[in-house]
């Protein structure tokens, strides 16, 4: 949503759960990005590159912002995000400094983290009050499968850059983890990501999954809310999960087949199943009791958490 038809680089402001009223600034032509993520909800990347340059004229962006401001609009945050990776724009630091100089707005940078290994990028990123970086992979292979990066970009560089940013940056660092079925949602994979995320000493971790059909040519369904709730405490600090518009179907209303299918991929905490459905854990226990007695499901205690899983024995 553009602010008005006559704004080309600004969009919103849009209400954001964490940033209040957030004015977006888009520094990338559609669709230039350092990655072509399987879950991308913008568009397939048509120019996949790690090149940093003035992809759109900085002066034009600043002039537009000044005009928006002069018109008396309001926002809590000005946020660099949009059609691609904002740190690809060689002038993104100038935009942050310009906005800051006005003294009325906080600034946020939503980055995939792929260029943070460059000292110049980290220096400019540090101008923002909040920086959010992505960490959805745990090794080179998973990084390539999920993010499909431009030549020259590696998981080692991403991790090195995000760690260096944390070491240098005094603002708020948020880490976003996008969980995708079949790509990175198995328990050992989530634990590996959680371990790496912890090493970034983030101020917050945001656990996410796809909410709209991905446009990058790969069918990526969403991870069940109950699984997000199960794994959220594995992160440090515990991950925040999105507010889902509708409640998950209560296990009490699921058929036996649907319940077994839900649990087929991985065990889920009974508390999490209940919370996702807006019911009590005791109700979930009651619902699964028959299937447990029949040997189709099993309940086990893991570190004090009661988990229900398909019984493969
Ligand atoms: S999700 Fe973000 S980083 Fe990935 S391709 Fe889309 S715009 Fe680029």
CSV table of N, CA and C and ligand atoms in Angstrom, one decimal, residues 31 33 35-37 39-40 45 84 112, ligand 1:
chain,number,residue,atom,x,y,z
A,31,UNK,N,12.4,-6.9,-9.0
A,31,UNK,CA,12.6,-7.5,-7.7
A,31,UNK,C,14.1,-7.8,-7.7
A,33,UNK,N,17.3,-8.6,-5.4
A,33,UNK,CA,17.5,-9.1,-4.0
A,33,UNK,C,18.8,-10.0,-4.0
A,35,UNK,N,18.8,-12.7,-2.4
A,35,UNK,CA,18.4,-14.0,-2.2
A,35,UNK,C,17.1,-14.2,-3.0
A,36,UNK,N,16.7,-15.5,-3.2
A,36,UNK,CA,15.5,-15.8,-3.9
A,36,UNK,C,14.8,-16.9,-3.0
A,37,UNK,N,14.3,-16.5,-1.8
A,37,UNK,CA,13.9,-17.4,-0.8
A,37,UNK,C,12.6,-18.2,-1.3
A,39,UNK,N,10.2,-19.0,0.3
A,39,UNK,CA,9.0,-18.5,1.0
A,39,UNK,C,8.7,-17.0,0.7
A,40,UNK,N,9.4,-16.5,-0.3
A,40,UNK,CA,9.3,-15.0,-0.5
A,40,UNK,C,7.8,-14.7,-0.9
A,45,UNK,N,12.7,-13.4,-7.3
A,45,UNK,CA,13.8,-12.5,-7.6
A,45,UNK,C,14.2,-12.6,-9.1
A,84,UNK,N,13.1,-5.9,-1.7
A,84,UNK,CA,14.3,-6.7,-1.7
A,84,UNK,C,15.1,-6.4,-0.5
A,112,UNK,N,17.8,-9.3,5.5
A,112,UNK,CA,18.0,-10.8,5.5
A,112,UNK,C,19.4,-11.2,6.1
B,1,LIG,S1,12.1,-13.1,1.4
B,1,LIG,FE1,13.2,-11.2,1.5
B,1,LIG,S2,15.4,-11.8,1.3
B,1,LIG,FE2,14.1,-13.5,0.6
B,1,LIG,S3,13.8,-13.2,-1.6
B,1,LIG,FE3,12.1,-12.2,-0.7
B,1,LIG,S4,12.7,-10.1,-0.4
B,1,LIG,FE4,14.6,-11.3,-0.8
